[in-house]
PDB file of C-alpha atoms and ligand atoms in Angstrom:
ATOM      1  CA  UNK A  10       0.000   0.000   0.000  1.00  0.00           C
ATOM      2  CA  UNK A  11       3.097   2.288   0.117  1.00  0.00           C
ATOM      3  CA  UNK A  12       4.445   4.911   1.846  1.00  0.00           C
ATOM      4  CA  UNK A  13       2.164   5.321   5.571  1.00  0.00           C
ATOM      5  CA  UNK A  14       0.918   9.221   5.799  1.00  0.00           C
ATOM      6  CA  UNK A  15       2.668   9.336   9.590  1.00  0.00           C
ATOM      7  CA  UNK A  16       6.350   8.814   8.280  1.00  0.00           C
ATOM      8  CA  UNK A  17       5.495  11.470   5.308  1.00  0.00           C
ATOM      9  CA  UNK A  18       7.397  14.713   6.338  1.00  0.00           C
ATOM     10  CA  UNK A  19       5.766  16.995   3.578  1.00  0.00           C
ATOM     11  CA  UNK A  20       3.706  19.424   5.962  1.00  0.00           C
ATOM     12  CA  UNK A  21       6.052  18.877   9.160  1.00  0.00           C
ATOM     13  CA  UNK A  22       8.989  20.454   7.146  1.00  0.00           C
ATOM     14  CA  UNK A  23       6.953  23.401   6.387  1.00  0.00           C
ATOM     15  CA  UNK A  24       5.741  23.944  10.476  1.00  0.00           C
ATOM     16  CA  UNK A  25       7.285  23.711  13.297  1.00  0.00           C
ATOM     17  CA  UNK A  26       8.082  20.224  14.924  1.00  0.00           C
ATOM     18  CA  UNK A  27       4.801  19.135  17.040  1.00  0.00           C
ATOM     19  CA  UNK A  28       3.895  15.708  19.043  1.00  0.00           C
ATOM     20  CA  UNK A  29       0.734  14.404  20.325  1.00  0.00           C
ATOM     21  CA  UNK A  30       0.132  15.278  23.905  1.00  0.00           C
ATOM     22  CA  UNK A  31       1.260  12.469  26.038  1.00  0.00           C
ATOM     23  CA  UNK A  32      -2.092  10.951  28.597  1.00  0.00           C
ATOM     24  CA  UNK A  33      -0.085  12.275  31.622  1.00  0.00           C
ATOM     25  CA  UNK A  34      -0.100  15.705  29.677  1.00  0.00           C
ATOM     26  CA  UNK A  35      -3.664  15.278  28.938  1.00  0.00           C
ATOM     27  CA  UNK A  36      -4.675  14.808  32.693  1.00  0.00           C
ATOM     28  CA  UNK A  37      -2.791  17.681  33.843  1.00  0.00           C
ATOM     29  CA  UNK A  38      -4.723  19.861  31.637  1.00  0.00           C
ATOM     30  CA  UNK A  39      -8.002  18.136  32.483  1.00  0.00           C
ATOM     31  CA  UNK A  40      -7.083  18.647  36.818  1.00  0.00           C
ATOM     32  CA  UNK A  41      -5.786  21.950  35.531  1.00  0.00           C
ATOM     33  CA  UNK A  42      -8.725  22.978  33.707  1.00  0.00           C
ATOM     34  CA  UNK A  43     -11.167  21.497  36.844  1.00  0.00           C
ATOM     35  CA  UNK A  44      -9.603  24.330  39.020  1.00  0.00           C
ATOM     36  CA  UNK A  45      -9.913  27.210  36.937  1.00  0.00           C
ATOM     37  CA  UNK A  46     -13.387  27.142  36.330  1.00  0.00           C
ATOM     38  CA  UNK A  47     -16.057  30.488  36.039  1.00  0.00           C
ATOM     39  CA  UNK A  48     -17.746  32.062  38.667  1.00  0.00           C
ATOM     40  CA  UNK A  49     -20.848  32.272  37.181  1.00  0.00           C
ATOM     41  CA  UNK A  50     -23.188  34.637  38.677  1.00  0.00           C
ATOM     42  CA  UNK A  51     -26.248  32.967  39.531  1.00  0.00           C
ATOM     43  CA  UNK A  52     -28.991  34.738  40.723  1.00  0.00           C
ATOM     44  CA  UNK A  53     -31.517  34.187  43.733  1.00  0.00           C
ATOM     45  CA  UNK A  54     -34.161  34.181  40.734  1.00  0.00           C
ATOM     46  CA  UNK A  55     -34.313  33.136  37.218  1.00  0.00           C
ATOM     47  CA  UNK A  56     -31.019  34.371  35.162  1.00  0.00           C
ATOM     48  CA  UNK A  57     -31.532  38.107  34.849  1.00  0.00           C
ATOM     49  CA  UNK A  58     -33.200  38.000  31.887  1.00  0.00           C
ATOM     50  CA  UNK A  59     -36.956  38.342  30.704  1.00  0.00           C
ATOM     51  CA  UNK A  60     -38.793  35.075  29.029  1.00  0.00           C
ATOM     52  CA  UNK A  61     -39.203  36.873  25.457  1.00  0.00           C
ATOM     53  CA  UNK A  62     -35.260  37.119  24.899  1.00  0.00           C
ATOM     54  CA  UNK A  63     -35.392  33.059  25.552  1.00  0.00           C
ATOM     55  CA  UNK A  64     -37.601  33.055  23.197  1.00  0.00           C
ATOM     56  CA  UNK A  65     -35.328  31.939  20.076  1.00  0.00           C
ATOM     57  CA  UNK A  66     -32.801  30.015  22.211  1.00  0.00           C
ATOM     58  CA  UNK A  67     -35.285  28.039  24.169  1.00  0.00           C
ATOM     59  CA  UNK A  68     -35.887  24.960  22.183  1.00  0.00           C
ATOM     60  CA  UNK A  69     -32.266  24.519  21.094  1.00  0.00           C
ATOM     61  CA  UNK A  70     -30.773  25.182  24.625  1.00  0.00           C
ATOM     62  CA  UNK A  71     -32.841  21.993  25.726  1.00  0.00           C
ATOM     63  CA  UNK A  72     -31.767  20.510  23.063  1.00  0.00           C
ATOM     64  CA  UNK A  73     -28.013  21.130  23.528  1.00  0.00           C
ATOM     65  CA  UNK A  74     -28.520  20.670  27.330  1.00  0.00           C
ATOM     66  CA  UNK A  75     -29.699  16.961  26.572  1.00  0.00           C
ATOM     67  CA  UNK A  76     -26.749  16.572  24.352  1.00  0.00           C
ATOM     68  CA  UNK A  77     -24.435  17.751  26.841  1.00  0.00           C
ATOM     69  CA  UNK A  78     -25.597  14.929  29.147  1.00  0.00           C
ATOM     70  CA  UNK A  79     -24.745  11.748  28.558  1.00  0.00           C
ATOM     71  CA  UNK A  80     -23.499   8.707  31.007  1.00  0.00           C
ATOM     72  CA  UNK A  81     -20.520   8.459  28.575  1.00  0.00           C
ATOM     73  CA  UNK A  82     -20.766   4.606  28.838  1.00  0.00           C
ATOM     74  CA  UNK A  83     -19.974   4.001  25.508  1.00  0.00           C
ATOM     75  CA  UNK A  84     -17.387   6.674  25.270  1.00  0.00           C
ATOM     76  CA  UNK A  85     -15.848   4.971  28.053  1.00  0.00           C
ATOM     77  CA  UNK A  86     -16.052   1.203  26.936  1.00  0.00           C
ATOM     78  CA  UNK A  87     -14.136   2.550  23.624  1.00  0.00           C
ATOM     79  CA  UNK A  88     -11.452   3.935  25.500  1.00  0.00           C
ATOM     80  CA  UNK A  89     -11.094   1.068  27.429  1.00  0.00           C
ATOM     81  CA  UNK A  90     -10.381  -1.279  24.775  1.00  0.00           C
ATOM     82  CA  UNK A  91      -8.177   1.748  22.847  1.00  0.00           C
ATOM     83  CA  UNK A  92      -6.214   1.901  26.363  1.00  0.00           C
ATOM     84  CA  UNK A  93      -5.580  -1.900  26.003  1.00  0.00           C
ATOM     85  CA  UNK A  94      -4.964  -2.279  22.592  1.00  0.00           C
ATOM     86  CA  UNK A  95      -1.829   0.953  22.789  1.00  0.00           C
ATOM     87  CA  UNK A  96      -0.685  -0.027  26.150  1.00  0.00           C
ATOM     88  CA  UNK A  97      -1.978   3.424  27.819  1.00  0.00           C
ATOM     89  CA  UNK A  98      -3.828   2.459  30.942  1.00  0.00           C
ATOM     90  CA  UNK A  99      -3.884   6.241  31.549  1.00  0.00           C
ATOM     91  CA  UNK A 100      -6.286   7.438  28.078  1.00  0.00           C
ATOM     92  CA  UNK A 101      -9.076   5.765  30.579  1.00  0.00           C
ATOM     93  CA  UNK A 102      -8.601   8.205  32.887  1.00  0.00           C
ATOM     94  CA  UNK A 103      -7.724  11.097  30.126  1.00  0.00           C
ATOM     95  CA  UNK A 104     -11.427  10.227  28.661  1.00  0.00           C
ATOM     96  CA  UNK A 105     -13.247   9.603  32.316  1.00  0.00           C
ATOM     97  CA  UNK A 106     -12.274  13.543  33.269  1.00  0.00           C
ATOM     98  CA  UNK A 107     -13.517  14.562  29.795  1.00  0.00           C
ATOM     99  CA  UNK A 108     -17.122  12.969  30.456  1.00  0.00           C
ATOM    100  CA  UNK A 109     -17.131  14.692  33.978  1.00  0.00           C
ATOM    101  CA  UNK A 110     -16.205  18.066  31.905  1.00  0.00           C
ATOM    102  CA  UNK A 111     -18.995  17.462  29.235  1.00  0.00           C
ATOM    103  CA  UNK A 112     -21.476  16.520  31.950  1.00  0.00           C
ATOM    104  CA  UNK A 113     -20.824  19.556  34.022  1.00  0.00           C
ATOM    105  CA  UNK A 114     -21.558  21.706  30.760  1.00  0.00           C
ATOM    106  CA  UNK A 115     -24.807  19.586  30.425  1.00  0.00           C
ATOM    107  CA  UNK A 116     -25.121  20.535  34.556  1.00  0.00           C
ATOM    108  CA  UNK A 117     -24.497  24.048  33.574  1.00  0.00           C
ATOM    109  CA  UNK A 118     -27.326  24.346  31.077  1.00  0.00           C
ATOM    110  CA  UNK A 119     -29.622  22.229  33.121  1.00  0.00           C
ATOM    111  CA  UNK A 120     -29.509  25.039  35.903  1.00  0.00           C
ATOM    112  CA  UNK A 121     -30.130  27.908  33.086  1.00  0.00           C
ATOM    113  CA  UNK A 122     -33.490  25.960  32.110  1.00  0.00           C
ATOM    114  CA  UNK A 123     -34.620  25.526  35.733  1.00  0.00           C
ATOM    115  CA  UNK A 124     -34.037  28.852  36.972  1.00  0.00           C
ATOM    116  CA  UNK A 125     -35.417  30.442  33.539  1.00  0.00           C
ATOM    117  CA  UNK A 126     -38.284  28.326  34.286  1.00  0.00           C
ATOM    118  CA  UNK A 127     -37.469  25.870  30.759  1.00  0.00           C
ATOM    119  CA  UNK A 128     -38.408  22.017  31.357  1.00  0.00           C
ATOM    120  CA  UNK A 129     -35.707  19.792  30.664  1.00  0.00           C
ATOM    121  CA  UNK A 130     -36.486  17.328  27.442  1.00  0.00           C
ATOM    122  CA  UNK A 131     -36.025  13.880  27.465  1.00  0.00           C
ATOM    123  CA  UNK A 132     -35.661  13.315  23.619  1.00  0.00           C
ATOM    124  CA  UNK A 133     -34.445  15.424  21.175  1.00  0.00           C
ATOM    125  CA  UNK A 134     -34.356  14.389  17.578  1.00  0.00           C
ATOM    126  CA  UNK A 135     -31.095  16.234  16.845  1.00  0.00           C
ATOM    127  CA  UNK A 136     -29.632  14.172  20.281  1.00  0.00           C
ATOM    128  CA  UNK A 137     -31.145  10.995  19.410  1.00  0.00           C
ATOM    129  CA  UNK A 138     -29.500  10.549  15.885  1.00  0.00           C
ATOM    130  CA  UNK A 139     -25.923  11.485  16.718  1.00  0.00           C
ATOM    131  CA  UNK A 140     -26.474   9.242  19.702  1.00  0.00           C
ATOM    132  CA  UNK A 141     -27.196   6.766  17.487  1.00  0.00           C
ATOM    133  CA  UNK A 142     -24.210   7.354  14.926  1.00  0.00           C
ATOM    134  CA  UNK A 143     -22.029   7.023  17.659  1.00  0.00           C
ATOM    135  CA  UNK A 144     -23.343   3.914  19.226  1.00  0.00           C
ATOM    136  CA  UNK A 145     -23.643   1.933  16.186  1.00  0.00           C
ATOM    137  CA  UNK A 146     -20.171   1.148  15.785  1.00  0.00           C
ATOM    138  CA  UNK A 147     -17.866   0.870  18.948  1.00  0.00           C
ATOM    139  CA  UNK A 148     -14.531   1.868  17.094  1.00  0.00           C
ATOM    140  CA  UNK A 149     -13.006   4.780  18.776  1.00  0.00           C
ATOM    141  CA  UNK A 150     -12.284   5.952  15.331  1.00  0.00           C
ATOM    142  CA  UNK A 151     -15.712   6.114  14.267  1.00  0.00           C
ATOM    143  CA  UNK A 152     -16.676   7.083  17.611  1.00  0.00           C
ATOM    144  CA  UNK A 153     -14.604  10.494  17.867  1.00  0.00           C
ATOM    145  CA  UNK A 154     -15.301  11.530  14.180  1.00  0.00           C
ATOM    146  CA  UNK A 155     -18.654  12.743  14.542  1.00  0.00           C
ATOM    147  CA  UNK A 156     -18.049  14.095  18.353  1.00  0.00           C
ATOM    148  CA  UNK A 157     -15.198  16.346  16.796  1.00  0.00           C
ATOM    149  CA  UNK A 158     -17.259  17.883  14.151  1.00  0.00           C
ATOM    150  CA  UNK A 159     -19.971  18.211  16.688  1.00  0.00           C
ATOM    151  CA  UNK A 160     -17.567  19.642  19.254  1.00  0.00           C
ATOM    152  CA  UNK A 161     -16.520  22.251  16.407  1.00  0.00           C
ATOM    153  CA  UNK A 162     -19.952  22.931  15.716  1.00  0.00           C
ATOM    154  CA  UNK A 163     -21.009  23.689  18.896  1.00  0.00           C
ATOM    155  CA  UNK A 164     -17.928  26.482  19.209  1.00  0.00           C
ATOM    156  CA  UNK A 165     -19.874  28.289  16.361  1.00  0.00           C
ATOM    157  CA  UNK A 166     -23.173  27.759  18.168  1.00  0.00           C
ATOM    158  CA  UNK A 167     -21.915  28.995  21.896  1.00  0.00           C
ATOM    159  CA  UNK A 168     -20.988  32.024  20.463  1.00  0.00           C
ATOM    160  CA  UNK A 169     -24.021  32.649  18.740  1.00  0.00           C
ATOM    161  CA  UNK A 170     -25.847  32.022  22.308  1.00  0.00           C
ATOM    162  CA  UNK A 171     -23.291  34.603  23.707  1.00  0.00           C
ATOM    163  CA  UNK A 172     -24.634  36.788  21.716  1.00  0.00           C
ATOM    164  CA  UNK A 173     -28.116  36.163  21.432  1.00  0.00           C
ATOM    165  CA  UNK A 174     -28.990  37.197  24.889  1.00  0.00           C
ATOM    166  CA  UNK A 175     -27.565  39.733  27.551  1.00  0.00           C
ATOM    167  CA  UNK A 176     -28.036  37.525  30.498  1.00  0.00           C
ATOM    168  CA  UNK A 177     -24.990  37.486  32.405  1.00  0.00           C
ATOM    169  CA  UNK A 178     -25.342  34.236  33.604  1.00  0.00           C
ATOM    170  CA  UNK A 179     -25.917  32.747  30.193  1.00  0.00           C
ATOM    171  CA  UNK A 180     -22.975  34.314  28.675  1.00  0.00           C
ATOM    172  CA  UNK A 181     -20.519  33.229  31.226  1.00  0.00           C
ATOM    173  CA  UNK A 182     -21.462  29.504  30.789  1.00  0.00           C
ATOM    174  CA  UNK A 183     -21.204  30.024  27.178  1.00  0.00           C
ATOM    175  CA  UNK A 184     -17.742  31.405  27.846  1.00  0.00           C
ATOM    176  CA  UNK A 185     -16.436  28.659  30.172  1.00  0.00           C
ATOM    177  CA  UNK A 186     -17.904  26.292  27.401  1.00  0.00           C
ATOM    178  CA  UNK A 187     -15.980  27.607  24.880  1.00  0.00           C
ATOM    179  CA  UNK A 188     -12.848  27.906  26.886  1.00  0.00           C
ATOM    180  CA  UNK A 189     -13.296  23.728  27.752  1.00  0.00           C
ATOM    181  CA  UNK A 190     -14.329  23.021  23.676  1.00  0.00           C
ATOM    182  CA  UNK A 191     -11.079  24.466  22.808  1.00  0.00           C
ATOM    183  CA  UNK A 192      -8.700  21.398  24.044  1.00  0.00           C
ATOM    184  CA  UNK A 193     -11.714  19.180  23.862  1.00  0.00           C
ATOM    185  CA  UNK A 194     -11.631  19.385  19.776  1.00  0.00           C
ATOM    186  CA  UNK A 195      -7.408  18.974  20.045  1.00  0.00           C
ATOM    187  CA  UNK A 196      -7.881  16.075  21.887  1.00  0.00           C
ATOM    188  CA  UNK A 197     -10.252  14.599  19.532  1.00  0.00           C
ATOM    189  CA  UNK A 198      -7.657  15.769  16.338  1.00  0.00           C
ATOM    190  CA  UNK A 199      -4.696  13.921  18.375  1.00  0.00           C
ATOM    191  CA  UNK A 200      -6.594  10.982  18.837  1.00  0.00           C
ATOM    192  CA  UNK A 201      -7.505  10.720  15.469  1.00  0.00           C
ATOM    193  CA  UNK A 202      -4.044  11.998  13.766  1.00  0.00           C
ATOM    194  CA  UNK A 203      -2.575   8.482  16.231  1.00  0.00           C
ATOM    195  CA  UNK A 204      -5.300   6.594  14.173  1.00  0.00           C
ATOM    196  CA  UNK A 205      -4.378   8.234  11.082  1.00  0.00           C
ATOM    197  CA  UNK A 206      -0.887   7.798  10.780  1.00  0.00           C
ATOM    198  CA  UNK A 207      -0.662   4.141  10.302  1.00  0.00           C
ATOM    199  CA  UNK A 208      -3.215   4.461   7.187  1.00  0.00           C
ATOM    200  CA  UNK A 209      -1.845   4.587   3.539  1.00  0.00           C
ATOM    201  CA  UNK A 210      -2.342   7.764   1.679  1.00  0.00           C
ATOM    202  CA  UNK A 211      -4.679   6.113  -0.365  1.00  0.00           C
ATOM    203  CA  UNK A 212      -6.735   5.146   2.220  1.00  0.00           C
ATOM    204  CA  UNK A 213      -5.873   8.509   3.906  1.00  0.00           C
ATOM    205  CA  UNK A 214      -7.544  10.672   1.456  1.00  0.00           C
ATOM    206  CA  UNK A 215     -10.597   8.306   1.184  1.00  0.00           C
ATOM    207  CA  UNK A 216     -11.208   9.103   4.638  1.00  0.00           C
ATOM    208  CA  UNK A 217     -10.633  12.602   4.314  1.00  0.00           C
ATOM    209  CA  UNK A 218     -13.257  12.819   1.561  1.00  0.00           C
ATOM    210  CA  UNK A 219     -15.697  10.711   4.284  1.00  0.00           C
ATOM    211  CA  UNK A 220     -14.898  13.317   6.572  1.00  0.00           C
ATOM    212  CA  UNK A 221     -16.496  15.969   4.019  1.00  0.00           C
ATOM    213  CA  UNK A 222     -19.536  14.227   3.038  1.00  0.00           C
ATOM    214  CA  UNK A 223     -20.397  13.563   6.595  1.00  0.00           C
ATOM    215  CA  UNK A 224     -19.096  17.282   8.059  1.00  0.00           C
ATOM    216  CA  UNK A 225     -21.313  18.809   5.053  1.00  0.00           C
ATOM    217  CA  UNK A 226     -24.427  16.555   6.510  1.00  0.00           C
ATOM    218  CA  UNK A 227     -23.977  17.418  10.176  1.00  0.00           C
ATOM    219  CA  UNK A 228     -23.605  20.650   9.666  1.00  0.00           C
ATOM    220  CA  UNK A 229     -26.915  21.099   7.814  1.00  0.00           C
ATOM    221  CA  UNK A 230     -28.417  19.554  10.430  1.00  0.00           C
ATOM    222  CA  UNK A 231     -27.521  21.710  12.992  1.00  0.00           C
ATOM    223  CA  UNK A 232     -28.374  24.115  10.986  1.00  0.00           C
ATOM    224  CA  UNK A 233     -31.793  22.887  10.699  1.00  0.00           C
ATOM    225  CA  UNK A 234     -32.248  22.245  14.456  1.00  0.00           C
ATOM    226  CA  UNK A 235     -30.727  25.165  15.903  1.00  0.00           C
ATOM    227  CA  UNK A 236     -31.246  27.897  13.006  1.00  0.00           C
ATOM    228  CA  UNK A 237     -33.631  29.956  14.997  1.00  0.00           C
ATOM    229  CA  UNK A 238     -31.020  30.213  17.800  1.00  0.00           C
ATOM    230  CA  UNK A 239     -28.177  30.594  15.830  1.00  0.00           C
ATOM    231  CA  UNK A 240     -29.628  33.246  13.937  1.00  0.00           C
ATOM    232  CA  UNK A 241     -30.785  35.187  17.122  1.00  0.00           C
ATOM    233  CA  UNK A 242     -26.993  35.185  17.604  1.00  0.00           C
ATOM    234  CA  UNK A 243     -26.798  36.824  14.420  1.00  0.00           C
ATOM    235  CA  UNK A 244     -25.327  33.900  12.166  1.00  0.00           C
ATOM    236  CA  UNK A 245     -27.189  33.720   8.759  1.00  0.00           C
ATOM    237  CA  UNK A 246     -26.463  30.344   6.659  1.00  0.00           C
ATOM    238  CA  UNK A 247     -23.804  32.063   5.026  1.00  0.00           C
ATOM    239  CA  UNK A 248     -22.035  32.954   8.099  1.00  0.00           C
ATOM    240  CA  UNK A 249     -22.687  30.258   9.676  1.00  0.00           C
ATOM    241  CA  UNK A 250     -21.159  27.906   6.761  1.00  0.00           C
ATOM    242  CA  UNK A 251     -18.180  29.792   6.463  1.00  0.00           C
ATOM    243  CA  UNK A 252     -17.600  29.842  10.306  1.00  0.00           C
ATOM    244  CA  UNK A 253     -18.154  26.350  10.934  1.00  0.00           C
ATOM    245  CA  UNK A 254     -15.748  25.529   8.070  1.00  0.00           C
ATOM    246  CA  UNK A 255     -13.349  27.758   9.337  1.00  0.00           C
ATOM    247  CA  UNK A 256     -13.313  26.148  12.279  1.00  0.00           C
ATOM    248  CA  UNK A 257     -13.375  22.640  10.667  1.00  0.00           C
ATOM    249  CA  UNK A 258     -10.468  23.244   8.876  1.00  0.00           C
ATOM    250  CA  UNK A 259      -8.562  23.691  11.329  1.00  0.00           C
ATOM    251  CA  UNK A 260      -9.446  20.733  12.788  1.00  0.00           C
ATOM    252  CA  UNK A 261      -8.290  18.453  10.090  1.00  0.00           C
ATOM    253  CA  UNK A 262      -5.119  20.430  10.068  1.00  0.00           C
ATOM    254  CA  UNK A 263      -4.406  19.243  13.722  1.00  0.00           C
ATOM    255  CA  UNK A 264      -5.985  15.319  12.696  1.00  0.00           C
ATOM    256  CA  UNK A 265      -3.529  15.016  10.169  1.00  0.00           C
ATOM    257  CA  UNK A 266      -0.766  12.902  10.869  1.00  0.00           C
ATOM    258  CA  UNK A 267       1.526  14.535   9.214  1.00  0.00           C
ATOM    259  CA  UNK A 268       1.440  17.502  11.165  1.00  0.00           C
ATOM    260  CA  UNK A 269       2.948  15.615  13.732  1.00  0.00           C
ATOM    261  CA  UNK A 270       6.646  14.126  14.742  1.00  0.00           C
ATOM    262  CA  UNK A 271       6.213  10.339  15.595  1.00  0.00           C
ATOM    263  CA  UNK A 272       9.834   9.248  16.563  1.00  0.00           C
TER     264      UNK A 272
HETATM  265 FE1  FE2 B 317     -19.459  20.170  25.851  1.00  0.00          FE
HETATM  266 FE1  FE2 B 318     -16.693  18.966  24.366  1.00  0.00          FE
END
């Protein structure tokens, strides 16, 4: 199958020298990251905001809150066997602190429905089908490629909530959101880039095309769940497209293997 994409050096001559982040570097940050969270000013009622600016955000923040929660069972039977197969007892660990992070974002919007008086929803449609593309195949690989275009989505979408509503309390979850989404998404791009860098180029660039078709499909659908929100934040389509492909882009920068010194 030829030359494997990991040992090319084609983009690593052009940047500077980079490795993946070791698990022990990955739990520092995590520990790190656990002790410089927000204060996020609550208030003794609802969130300092009146119920007709929720208006436009309402329906998507449940929807996004319900997203945000998960058990991470699967998430964490995948890591387990990665851990296993690479020898890296510690990636369990690595992935169990980045549940507890995405659960206290999901604990974060839960509060912002309560005290703005929102129910909580038990299904969403957007939720159930990603739930569903990640559970149908356990491969970590399959697994993390729709959770980092989601994850790179939902950096566009915070900051449209940011600045869709003036509530202070609101804006600083979206903020510490944002901050965590950051290293969550270069996690991800490591992961994969390990995954990657075995692959021929052939095969390489098949997947890279896969990534396309399916980035172009989920971020449609967001589009189509959360367009009301995200254009309260004032993201037409157009904007929209071209920020969430921004963003993607650099993503598969940082997944390619390449990119990346593996002595
Ligand atoms: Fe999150
Ligand atoms: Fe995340």
């Amino acid at each position: 199958m030829g030359e494997r994409v990991g040992s090319s050096s084609e983009v690593r001559s052009r940047a500077e020298t980079r490795r993946v982040r070791s698990s022990q570097e990955w739990l520092d940050h995590f520990h790190g990251n656990a002790a410089r969270q927000r204060a996020i000013p609550w208030q003794e009622n609802g969130i300092g905001v009146d119920v007709a600016e929720l208006a436009p955000i309402r329906r998507s923040l449940q929807g996004w809150q319900l997203g945000e929660t998960s058990d991470g069972r699967h998430l964490a039977a995948a890591a387990d066997r990665f851990a296993t197969e690479t020898d890296d007892p510690a990636y369990r660990e690595v992935i169990a602190l980045f549940i507890r992070e995405e659960q206290r974002h999901g604990a974060l919007l839960g509060r912002i429905l309560d005290d703005a008086g929102i129910p909580r929803r038990q299904t969403d449609w957007g939720d159930s089908l990603f739930r569903r593309l990640r559970y149908s195949i356990t491969n970590i690989e399959v697994w993390t490629t729709p959770v980092v275009m989601v994850e790179t989505l939902a950096m566009v979408y915070y900051n449209a909530i940011r600045r869709a509503t003036t509530s202070p309390v609101i804006r600083t979850v979206c903020a510490q959101i944002l901050a965590d989404e950051v290293p969550h998404v270069q996690l991800q791009c490591e992961r994969l880039a390990t995954l990657l860098a075995d692959r021929s180029r052939t095969r390489f660039h098949l997947t890279m095309i896969a990534h396309r078709v399916l980035f172009a499909v989920v971020m449609a659908l967001v589009w189509v769940g959360h367009h009301r929100a995200l254009r309260a934040g004032g993201f037409t389509w157009n904007h929209y497209r071209k920020a969430a492909y921004a963003k993607m882009n650099r993503a598969w920068q940082r997944m390619d293997p390449r990119r990346y010194d593996w002595t």
